[in-house]
PDB file of C-alpha atoms in Angstrom:
ATOM      1  CA  MET A  24     -11.021  14.520  -2.292  1.00 42.00           C
ATOM      2  CA  SER A  25     -12.644  17.578  -0.804  1.00 40.00           C
ATOM      3  CA  ASN A  26     -14.609  20.101  -2.831  1.00 41.00           C
ATOM      4  CA  THR A  27     -15.100  17.495  -5.543  1.00 47.00           C
ATOM      5  CA  HIS A  28     -18.381  17.265  -7.435  1.00 53.00           C
ATOM      6  CA  TRP A  29     -19.644  13.762  -8.123  1.00 50.00           C
ATOM      7  CA  ASP A  30     -22.629  12.689 -10.179  1.00 55.00           C
ATOM      8  CA  PRO A  31     -24.377   9.900  -8.221  1.00 53.00           C
ATOM      9  CA  ALA A  32     -26.593   9.006 -11.190  1.00 54.00           C
ATOM     10  CA  ARG A  33     -23.650   8.626 -13.583  1.00 54.00           C
ATOM     11  CA  TYR A  34     -21.626   6.740 -10.986  1.00 50.00           C
ATOM     12  CA  GLY A  35     -24.596   4.451 -10.429  1.00 50.00           C
ATOM     13  CA  LEU A  36     -24.825   3.417 -14.088  1.00 56.00           C
ATOM     14  CA  PHE A  37     -22.626   0.451 -13.173  1.00 65.00           C
ATOM     15  CA  GLY A  38     -24.137  -0.150  -9.760  1.00 69.00           C
ATOM     16  CA  ASN A  39     -24.048  -3.946  -9.867  1.00 83.00           C
ATOM     17  CA  GLU A  40     -20.442  -4.023 -11.073  1.00 87.00           C
ATOM     18  CA  ARG A  41     -19.339  -1.571  -8.388  1.00 84.00           C
ATOM     19  CA  LEU A  42     -21.223  -3.438  -5.647  1.00 90.00           C
ATOM     20  CA  ARG A  43     -19.662  -6.816  -6.414  1.00 92.00           C
ATOM     21  CA  PRO A  44     -16.196  -6.065  -4.912  1.00 95.00           C
ATOM     22  CA  ALA A  45     -17.790  -4.544  -1.812  1.00 95.00           C
ATOM     23  CA  ILE A  46     -19.950  -7.632  -1.308  1.00 94.00           C
ATOM     24  CA  ASP A  47     -16.878  -9.832  -1.758  1.00 96.00           C
ATOM     25  CA  LEU A  48     -14.986  -7.767   0.822  1.00 97.00           C
ATOM     26  CA  ILE A  49     -17.846  -7.928   3.341  1.00 95.00           C
ATOM     27  CA  GLY A  50     -18.036 -11.660   2.759  1.00 94.00           C
ATOM     28  CA  ARG A  51     -14.453 -12.094   3.988  1.00 95.00           C
ATOM     29  CA  LEU A  52     -15.178 -10.443   7.328  1.00 94.00           C
ATOM     30  CA  PRO A  53     -15.757 -12.647  10.382  1.00 90.00           C
ATOM     31  CA  LYS A  54     -19.282 -12.647  11.735  1.00 79.00           C
ATOM     32  CA  ALA A  55     -20.734 -12.754  15.251  1.00 64.00           C
ATOM     33  CA  ALA A  56     -20.518 -16.561  15.350  1.00 56.00           C
ATOM     34  CA  SER A  57     -16.729 -16.247  15.317  1.00 73.00           C
ATOM     35  CA  GLY A  58     -16.731 -13.683  18.108  1.00 75.00           C
ATOM     36  CA  PHE A  59     -16.577 -10.523  15.978  1.00 85.00           C
ATOM     37  CA  SER A  60     -19.489  -8.222  16.857  1.00 89.00           C
ATOM     38  CA  PRO A  61     -18.512  -4.636  16.024  1.00 94.00           C
ATOM     39  CA  ARG A  62     -20.403  -1.927  17.876  1.00 94.00           C
ATOM     40  CA  HIS A  63     -19.061   1.029  15.861  1.00 96.00           C
ATOM     41  CA  ILE A  64     -18.606   0.687  12.087  1.00 97.00           C
ATOM     42  CA  VAL A  65     -17.341   3.433   9.771  1.00 98.00           C
ATOM     43  CA  ASP A  66     -17.552   3.368   5.966  1.00 98.00           C
ATOM     44  CA  LEU A  67     -14.919   5.787   4.641  1.00 98.00           C
ATOM     45  CA  GLY A  68     -15.798   7.180   1.225  1.00 96.00           C
ATOM     46  CA  CYS A  69     -19.357   5.895   1.415  1.00 95.00           C
ATOM     47  CA  GLY A  70     -20.493   7.584  -1.810  1.00 92.00           C
ATOM     48  CA  PRO A  71     -24.243   7.200  -2.395  1.00 92.00           C
ATOM     49  CA  GLY A  72     -24.544   4.827   0.567  1.00 94.00           C
ATOM     50  CA  SER A  73     -25.439   1.622  -1.260  1.00 93.00           C
ATOM     51  CA  VAL A  74     -22.462  -0.269   0.175  1.00 94.00           C
ATOM     52  CA  THR A  75     -22.987   1.232   3.636  1.00 96.00           C
ATOM     53  CA  ALA A  76     -26.530  -0.137   3.663  1.00 93.00           C
ATOM     54  CA  ILE A  77     -25.270  -3.634   2.779  1.00 93.00           C
ATOM     55  CA  LEU A  78     -22.644  -3.344   5.506  1.00 94.00           C
ATOM     56  CA  ALA A  79     -25.328  -2.357   8.015  1.00 93.00           C
ATOM     57  CA  ASP A  80     -27.465  -5.339   7.044  1.00 91.00           C
ATOM     58  CA  ALA A  81     -24.487  -7.697   7.384  1.00 91.00           C
ATOM     59  CA  PHE A  82     -24.038  -6.775  11.058  1.00 91.00           C
ATOM     60  CA  ALA A  83     -27.649  -6.065  12.016  1.00 87.00           C
ATOM     61  CA  THR A  84     -29.039  -7.897  15.034  1.00 81.00           C
ATOM     62  CA  ASP A  85     -32.502  -9.262  15.749  1.00 75.00           C
ATOM     63  CA  ASN A  86     -32.941  -6.861  18.646  1.00 71.00           C
ATOM     64  CA  ASP A  87     -32.456  -3.124  19.105  1.00 70.00           C
ATOM     65  CA  ASP A  88     -28.752  -3.571  19.806  1.00 79.00           C
ATOM     66  CA  SER A  89     -27.499  -3.115  16.227  1.00 83.00           C
ATOM     67  CA  PRO A  90     -24.142  -1.368  15.816  1.00 92.00           C
ATOM     68  CA  ARG A  91     -23.704   2.313  15.158  1.00 94.00           C
ATOM     69  CA  ILE A  92     -23.011   2.799  11.439  1.00 96.00           C
ATOM     70  CA  VAL A  93     -21.301   5.949  10.145  1.00 97.00           C
ATOM     71  CA  GLY A  94     -20.904   6.814   6.455  1.00 97.00           C
ATOM     72  CA  VAL A  95     -18.253   9.422   5.606  1.00 98.00           C
ATOM     73  CA  ASP A  96     -17.840  11.220   2.289  1.00 96.00           C
ATOM     74  CA  SER A  97     -16.618  14.592   1.029  1.00 94.00           C
ATOM     75  CA  SER A  98     -19.237  14.968  -1.709  1.00 92.00           C
ATOM     76  CA  ASP A  99     -22.476  16.815  -0.936  1.00 93.00           C
ATOM     77  CA  GLU A 100     -24.106  15.193  -3.969  1.00 91.00           C
ATOM     78  CA  MET A 101     -23.244  11.693  -2.815  1.00 91.00           C
ATOM     79  CA  LEU A 102     -24.338  12.374   0.765  1.00 94.00           C
ATOM     80  CA  ASP A 103     -27.658  13.819  -0.396  1.00 93.00           C
ATOM     81  CA  THR A 104     -28.338  10.526  -2.173  1.00 92.00           C
ATOM     82  CA  ALA A 105     -27.153   8.506   0.825  1.00 93.00           C
ATOM     83  CA  ARG A 106     -29.416  10.349   3.271  1.00 93.00           C
ATOM     84  CA  LYS A 107     -32.436   9.381   1.192  1.00 91.00           C
ATOM     85  CA  ARG A 108     -31.390   5.738   1.529  1.00 86.00           C
ATOM     86  CA  SER A 109     -31.404   5.378   5.314  1.00 80.00           C
ATOM     87  CA  GLU A 110     -32.091   7.501   8.372  1.00 81.00           C
ATOM     88  CA  ASN A 111     -30.544   4.894  10.664  1.00 88.00           C
ATOM     89  CA  ILE A 112     -27.039   5.581   9.376  1.00 95.00           C
ATOM     90  CA  ASP A 113     -25.047   8.581  10.575  1.00 96.00           C
ATOM     91  CA  TRP A 114     -23.983  10.322   7.349  1.00 97.00           C
ATOM     92  CA  GLN A 115     -21.066  12.710   7.831  1.00 96.00           C
ATOM     93  CA  LYS A 116     -19.260  15.072   5.477  1.00 96.00           C
ATOM     94  CA  ALA A 117     -15.480  14.954   5.837  1.00 96.00           C
ATOM     95  CA  ASP A 118     -12.269  14.619   3.848  1.00 95.00           C
ATOM     96  CA  ILE A 119     -10.713  11.189   4.489  1.00 95.00           C
ATOM     97  CA  ALA A 120      -7.263  12.791   4.625  1.00 93.00           C
ATOM     98  CA  THR A 121      -8.202  14.758   7.752  1.00 95.00           C
ATOM     99  CA  TRP A 122     -11.171  12.782   9.145  1.00 96.00           C
ATOM    100  CA  GLN A 123     -11.168  11.694  12.785  1.00 96.00           C
ATOM    101  CA  PRO A 124     -13.873   9.668  14.561  1.00 97.00           C
ATOM    102  CA  ASP A 125     -15.484  10.811  17.795  1.00 93.00           C
ATOM    103  CA  GLU A 126     -14.650   7.434  19.380  1.00 95.00           C
ATOM    104  CA  GLN A 127     -12.580   4.396  18.506  1.00 96.00           C
ATOM    105  CA  VAL A 128     -13.893   2.236  15.691  1.00 98.00           C
ATOM    106  CA  ASP A 129     -14.461  -1.533  15.760  1.00 97.00           C
ATOM    107  CA  LEU A 130     -14.570  -1.917  11.964  1.00 98.00           C
ATOM    108  CA  LEU A 131     -13.032   0.603   9.588  1.00 98.00           C
ATOM    109  CA  PHE A 132     -14.316  -0.188   6.102  1.00 98.00           C
ATOM    110  CA  SER A 133     -13.518   1.483   2.790  1.00 98.00           C
ATOM    111  CA  ASN A 134     -14.541   0.385  -0.692  1.00 96.00           C
ATOM    112  CA  ALA A 135     -12.990   2.055  -3.769  1.00 94.00           C
ATOM    113  CA  ALA A 136     -12.174   5.353  -2.070  1.00 94.00           C
ATOM    114  CA  LEU A 137      -8.698   5.442  -0.521  1.00 96.00           C
ATOM    115  CA  HIS A 138      -6.904   5.572  -3.890  1.00 94.00           C
ATOM    116  CA  TRP A 139      -8.022   9.205  -4.073  1.00 91.00           C
ATOM    117  CA  VAL A 140      -6.078  10.017  -0.900  1.00 93.00           C
ATOM    118  CA  PRO A 141      -2.286  10.448  -1.241  1.00 91.00           C
ATOM    119  CA  ASP A 142       0.581   8.989   0.789  1.00 94.00           C
ATOM    120  CA  HIS A 143      -0.789   5.677   2.013  1.00 96.00           C
ATOM    121  CA  SER A 144       2.383   4.985   3.987  1.00 96.00           C
ATOM    122  CA  THR A 145       1.283   7.814   6.280  1.00 96.00           C
ATOM    123  CA  LEU A 146      -2.489   7.499   5.865  1.00 96.00           C
ATOM    124  CA  PHE A 147      -2.804   3.853   6.922  1.00 97.00           C
ATOM    125  CA  PRO A 148      -0.987   4.162  10.279  1.00 97.00           C
ATOM    126  CA  ARG A 149      -3.109   7.229  11.057  1.00 97.00           C
ATOM    127  CA  LEU A 150      -6.333   5.357  10.276  1.00 97.00           C
ATOM    128  CA  LEU A 151      -5.193   2.367  12.322  1.00 97.00           C
ATOM    129  CA  ASP A 152      -4.803   4.651  15.329  1.00 97.00           C
ATOM    130  CA  PHE A 153      -8.590   5.116  15.204  1.00 98.00           C
ATOM    131  CA  VAL A 154      -9.283   1.364  15.398  1.00 98.00           C
ATOM    132  CA  ARG A 155      -9.651  -0.185  18.832  1.00 97.00           C
ATOM    133  CA  PRO A 156      -7.306  -3.051  19.752  1.00 96.00           C
ATOM    134  CA  GLY A 157      -8.889  -6.226  18.417  1.00 95.00           C
ATOM    135  CA  GLY A 158     -10.842  -4.243  15.822  1.00 96.00           C
ATOM    136  CA  MET A 159     -10.557  -4.680  12.078  1.00 97.00           C
ATOM    137  CA  ILE A 160      -9.962  -2.825   8.843  1.00 98.00           C
ATOM    138  CA  ALA A 161     -11.384  -3.935   5.502  1.00 98.00           C
ATOM    139  CA  ILE A 162     -10.285  -2.043   2.403  1.00 98.00           C
ATOM    140  CA  GLN A 163     -10.633  -2.408  -1.357  1.00 97.00           C
ATOM    141  CA  VAL A 164      -8.935  -0.153  -3.914  1.00 97.00           C
ATOM    142  CA  PRO A 165      -8.916  -0.293  -7.716  1.00 95.00           C
ATOM    143  CA  ASN A 166      -5.677  -1.687  -9.114  1.00 95.00           C
ATOM    144  CA  ASN A 167      -6.272  -1.006 -12.809  1.00 93.00           C
ATOM    145  CA  PHE A 168      -3.836   1.849 -13.291  1.00 91.00           C
ATOM    146  CA  LEU A 169      -1.581  -0.142 -15.660  1.00 92.00           C
ATOM    147  CA  ALA A 170      -4.515  -1.362 -17.766  1.00 95.00           C
ATOM    148  CA  PRO A 171      -5.237   0.157 -21.209  1.00 96.00           C
ATOM    149  CA  SER A 172      -8.313   1.948 -19.854  1.00 96.00           C
ATOM    150  CA  HIS A 173      -6.001   4.086 -17.729  1.00 93.00           C
ATOM    151  CA  GLN A 174      -2.814   4.115 -19.797  1.00 94.00           C
ATOM    152  CA  LEU A 175      -4.689   5.401 -22.849  1.00 96.00           C
ATOM    153  CA  ILE A 176      -5.598   8.532 -20.899  1.00 96.00           C
ATOM    154  CA  GLY A 177      -1.964   9.595 -21.111  1.00 93.00           C
ATOM    155  CA  GLU A 178      -1.766   8.666 -24.777  1.00 95.00           C
ATOM    156  CA  ALA A 179      -4.858  10.693 -25.684  1.00 95.00           C
ATOM    157  CA  GLY A 180      -3.622  13.602 -23.570  1.00 93.00           C
ATOM    158  CA  MET A 181      -0.122  13.927 -25.061  1.00 94.00           C
ATOM    159  CA  ASP A 182      -0.810  17.538 -26.053  1.00 94.00           C
ATOM    160  CA  TRP A 183      -1.497  18.350 -22.391  1.00 94.00           C
ATOM    161  CA  ARG A 184       1.117  16.155 -20.710  1.00 93.00           C
ATOM    162  CA  LYS A 185       1.581  18.307 -17.610  1.00 92.00           C
ATOM    163  CA  GLU A 186      -2.111  18.766 -16.891  1.00 92.00           C
ATOM    164  CA  VAL A 187      -2.936  15.092 -17.448  1.00 93.00           C
ATOM    165  CA  ALA A 188       0.034  13.859 -15.413  1.00 89.00           C
ATOM    166  CA  GLN A 189      -0.911  16.062 -12.469  1.00 87.00           C
ATOM    167  CA  ALA A 190      -4.547  14.943 -12.633  1.00 87.00           C
ATOM    168  CA  MET A 191      -3.643  11.251 -12.835  1.00 83.00           C
ATOM    169  CA  HIS A 192      -1.286  11.642  -9.885  1.00 79.00           C
ATOM    170  CA  THR A 193      -4.300  12.221  -7.639  1.00 72.00           C
ATOM    171  CA  ALA A 194      -5.285   8.541  -7.867  1.00 75.00           C
ATOM    172  CA  ARG A 195      -2.710   5.875  -7.079  1.00 84.00           C
ATOM    173  CA  ILE A 196      -1.958   3.005  -4.743  1.00 93.00           C
ATOM    174  CA  MET A 197       1.070   1.129  -3.400  1.00 95.00           C
ATOM    175  CA  ARG A 198       2.205  -2.409  -4.184  1.00 94.00           C
ATOM    176  CA  PRO A 199       0.588  -5.221  -2.146  1.00 95.00           C
ATOM    177  CA  GLY A 200       3.826  -5.858  -0.256  1.00 96.00           C
ATOM    178  CA  ASP A 201       4.000  -2.205   0.754  1.00 97.00           C
ATOM    179  CA  TYR A 202       0.567  -2.475   2.371  1.00 97.00           C
ATOM    180  CA  PHE A 203       1.694  -5.558   4.256  1.00 97.00           C
ATOM    181  CA  ASP A 204       4.706  -3.610   5.553  1.00 97.00           C
ATOM    182  CA  VAL A 205       2.467  -0.742   6.675  1.00 97.00           C
ATOM    183  CA  LEU A 206      -0.063  -3.045   8.394  1.00 97.00           C
ATOM    184  CA  ALA A 207       2.311  -5.559   9.978  1.00 97.00           C
ATOM    185  CA  PRO A 208       3.635  -3.392  12.863  1.00 96.00           C
ATOM    186  CA  SER A 209       0.169  -3.079  14.425  1.00 96.00           C
ATOM    187  CA  CYS A 210      -1.942  -5.838  12.838  1.00 97.00           C
ATOM    188  CA  ASP A 211      -2.122  -9.600  12.653  1.00 91.00           C
ATOM    189  CA  GLU A 212      -4.306 -11.922  10.551  1.00 90.00           C
ATOM    190  CA  ILE A 213      -3.399  -9.809   7.518  1.00 96.00           C
ATOM    191  CA  ASP A 214      -5.220 -11.014   4.413  1.00 97.00           C
ATOM    192  CA  LEU A 215      -4.185  -9.478   1.062  1.00 97.00           C
ATOM    193  CA  TRP A 216      -5.546 -10.590  -2.288  1.00 97.00           C
ATOM    194  CA  GLN A 217      -6.203  -9.358  -5.808  1.00 97.00           C
ATOM    195  CA  THR A 218      -9.154 -10.142  -8.056  1.00 97.00           C
ATOM    196  CA  GLN A 219      -9.733  -9.441 -11.716  1.00 97.00           C
ATOM    197  CA  TYR A 220     -13.400  -8.953 -12.577  1.00 96.00           C
ATOM    198  CA  CYS A 221     -14.487  -9.282 -16.188  1.00 96.00           C
ATOM    199  CA  HIS A 222     -17.336  -6.811 -16.397  1.00 95.00           C
ATOM    200  CA  VAL A 223     -19.870  -7.227 -19.174  1.00 95.00           C
ATOM    201  CA  LEU A 224     -20.903  -3.706 -20.172  1.00 94.00           C
ATOM    202  CA  ASN A 225     -23.747  -2.723 -22.479  1.00 93.00           C
ATOM    203  CA  GLY A 226     -24.026  -0.120 -25.217  1.00 93.00           C
ATOM    204  CA  PRO A 227     -21.596   2.055 -27.205  1.00 95.00           C
ATOM    205  CA  ASP A 228     -18.514   3.651 -25.569  1.00 95.00           C
ATOM    206  CA  ALA A 229     -19.092   1.446 -22.537  1.00 94.00           C
ATOM    207  CA  VAL A 230     -15.578   1.648 -21.096  1.00 96.00           C
ATOM    208  CA  TYR A 231     -15.511   5.413 -21.648  1.00 96.00           C
ATOM    209  CA  ASN A 232     -18.786   5.700 -19.736  1.00 93.00           C
ATOM    210  CA  TRP A 233     -17.156   3.768 -16.888  1.00 93.00           C
ATOM    211  CA  THR A 234     -13.955   5.810 -16.684  1.00 93.00           C
ATOM    212  CA  SER A 235     -15.703   9.146 -17.242  1.00 91.00           C
ATOM    213  CA  SER A 236     -17.594   8.678 -13.966  1.00 85.00           C
ATOM    214  CA  THR A 237     -14.414   8.042 -11.945  1.00 86.00           C
ATOM    215  CA  ILE A 238     -10.750   8.255 -12.990  1.00 89.00           C
ATOM    216  CA  LEU A 239     -11.391  10.592 -15.935  1.00 92.00           C
ATOM    217  CA  ARG A 240     -13.076  13.274 -13.839  1.00 89.00           C
ATOM    218  CA  PRO A 241      -9.944  15.072 -12.588  1.00 90.00           C
ATOM    219  CA  VAL A 242      -8.391  14.797 -16.057  1.00 94.00           C
ATOM    220  CA  MET A 243     -11.312  16.516 -17.753  1.00 94.00           C
ATOM    221  CA  ALA A 244     -11.283  19.216 -15.073  1.00 92.00           C
ATOM    222  CA  ALA A 245      -7.559  19.814 -15.654  1.00 93.00           C
ATOM    223  CA  LEU A 246      -7.795  20.305 -19.424  1.00 96.00           C
ATOM    224  CA  PRO A 247      -7.679  23.996 -20.378  1.00 95.00           C
ATOM    225  CA  ASP A 248     -10.974  24.458 -22.267  1.00 96.00           C
ATOM    226  CA  ASP A 249     -13.921  22.790 -23.986  1.00 96.00           C
ATOM    227  CA  ALA A 250     -12.023  22.439 -27.264  1.00 97.00           C
ATOM    228  CA  ALA A 251      -9.237  20.530 -25.531  1.00 96.00           C
ATOM    229  CA  ARG A 252     -11.765  18.317 -23.753  1.00 96.00           C
ATOM    230  CA  ALA A 253     -13.537  17.537 -27.037  1.00 97.00           C
ATOM    231  CA  THR A 254     -10.266  16.677 -28.818  1.00 97.00           C
ATOM    232  CA  PHE A 255      -9.091  14.535 -25.915  1.00 97.00           C
ATOM    233  CA  THR A 256     -12.410  12.708 -25.668  1.00 97.00           C
ATOM    234  CA  ALA A 257     -12.473  11.863 -29.377  1.00 97.00           C
ATOM    235  CA  LYS A 258      -8.928  10.433 -29.266  1.00 97.00           C
ATOM    236  CA  TYR A 259      -9.545   8.533 -26.040  1.00 97.00           C
ATOM    237  CA  LYS A 260     -12.818   6.992 -27.220  1.00 97.00           C
ATOM    238  CA  GLU A 261     -11.251   5.901 -30.516  1.00 97.00           C
ATOM    239  CA  ARG A 262      -8.380   4.104 -28.792  1.00 97.00           C
ATOM    240  CA  LEU A 263     -10.635   2.596 -26.118  1.00 97.00           C
ATOM    241  CA  ASN A 264     -12.953   1.147 -28.736  1.00 95.00           C
ATOM    242  CA  GLN A 265      -9.965  -0.431 -30.493  1.00 97.00           C
ATOM    243  CA  VAL A 266      -8.668  -2.071 -27.320  1.00 97.00           C
ATOM    244  CA  TYR A 267     -12.100  -2.913 -25.873  1.00 97.00           C
ATOM    245  CA  PRO A 268     -14.170  -3.598 -29.014  1.00 97.00           C
ATOM    246  CA  ILE A 269     -17.910  -3.818 -28.806  1.00 97.00           C
ATOM    247  CA  ARG A 270     -19.173  -7.311 -29.590  1.00 97.00           C
ATOM    248  CA  ASP A 271     -21.810  -8.184 -32.181  1.00 96.00           C
ATOM    249  CA  ASP A 272     -24.339  -8.523 -29.351  1.00 96.00           C
ATOM    250  CA  GLY A 273     -23.726  -4.902 -28.255  1.00 96.00           C
ATOM    251  CA  ARG A 274     -21.737  -5.812 -25.168  1.00 96.00           C
ATOM    252  CA  THR A 275     -18.129  -5.025 -24.194  1.00 97.00           C
ATOM    253  CA  LEU A 276     -15.878  -7.091 -21.931  1.00 97.00           C
ATOM    254  CA  PHE A 277     -13.918  -4.946 -19.470  1.00 97.00           C
ATOM    255  CA  PRO A 278     -11.350  -6.689 -17.237  1.00 97.00           C
ATOM    256  CA  PHE A 279     -10.817  -4.728 -14.017  1.00 96.00           C
ATOM    257  CA  ASN A 280      -8.305  -5.454 -11.243  1.00 96.00           C
ATOM    258  CA  ARG A 281      -8.876  -4.724  -7.560  1.00 97.00           C
ATOM    259  CA  LEU A 282      -6.733  -5.084  -4.436  1.00 98.00           C
ATOM    260  CA  PHE A 283      -8.284  -6.182  -1.133  1.00 98.00           C
ATOM    261  CA  MET A 284      -6.992  -6.191   2.409  1.00 98.00           C
ATOM    262  CA  VAL A 285      -8.473  -7.316   5.717  1.00 97.00           C
ATOM    263  CA  ALA A 286      -6.518  -7.144   8.967  1.00 97.00           C
ATOM    264  CA  ARG A 287      -7.123  -7.270  12.711  1.00 96.00           C
ATOM    265  CA  LYS A 288      -5.415  -4.777  15.001  1.00 97.00           C
ATOM    266  CA  ARG A 289      -3.470  -6.536  17.717  1.00 95.00           C
ATOM    267  CA  PRO A 290      -5.043  -6.487  21.179  1.00 91.00           C
ATOM    268  CA  SER A 291      -3.205  -4.191  23.558  1.00 76.00           C
TER     269      SER A 291
END
């Protein structure tokens, strides 16, 4: 998503919850002991760089021969935060839809970013072309689009059906089997799995605070004026709090589904 303004501080309100899937994905990657020692790693949609730093640590060596790590994002705000995190990572501004590396990649990693890029049946083969034979991809995308947190956006936005539908169309994914079909022609050792996390969120309007930092952003931008945004927000919050009620202890349980995939590109 180019020319998109992100708020790193708001996005980071749920830092631990957002890091957990990335850590789980990194944990499924083979390490040097199994013969996998990537020399060039790219994190597509790196955001504020917190995951990129964990990825760098996972493949760091005890000598000066650590791999080259590149973090790619389209948001100036996110990259400004990332650059403060580490000077040893090459932070680059680019739109994932048109990004190309300057050399082939050993590990192409992306955590919670590719769902913003359309047409995965075309995108994935293009990205795989950038991976060296024997290299790997590791990708995680949210798979919560059929959950109440997302479906209630359409319900609250009934008065602006066209605008909301167009905004929601910007974020979507394929079915797991479709990803297998896209990966299979050029990859082996394909590992696909889904996980549901039950996040424990604190404070009032907790689920709204979550969605407002991600999926709700293009919706709010698409609504015609402040009055429409206020009306929509009131309706959406009311329905969210009915479906995800706050507990007596002030916490809210928020189930969230994610789809993971790890695959190795076949040697030439």
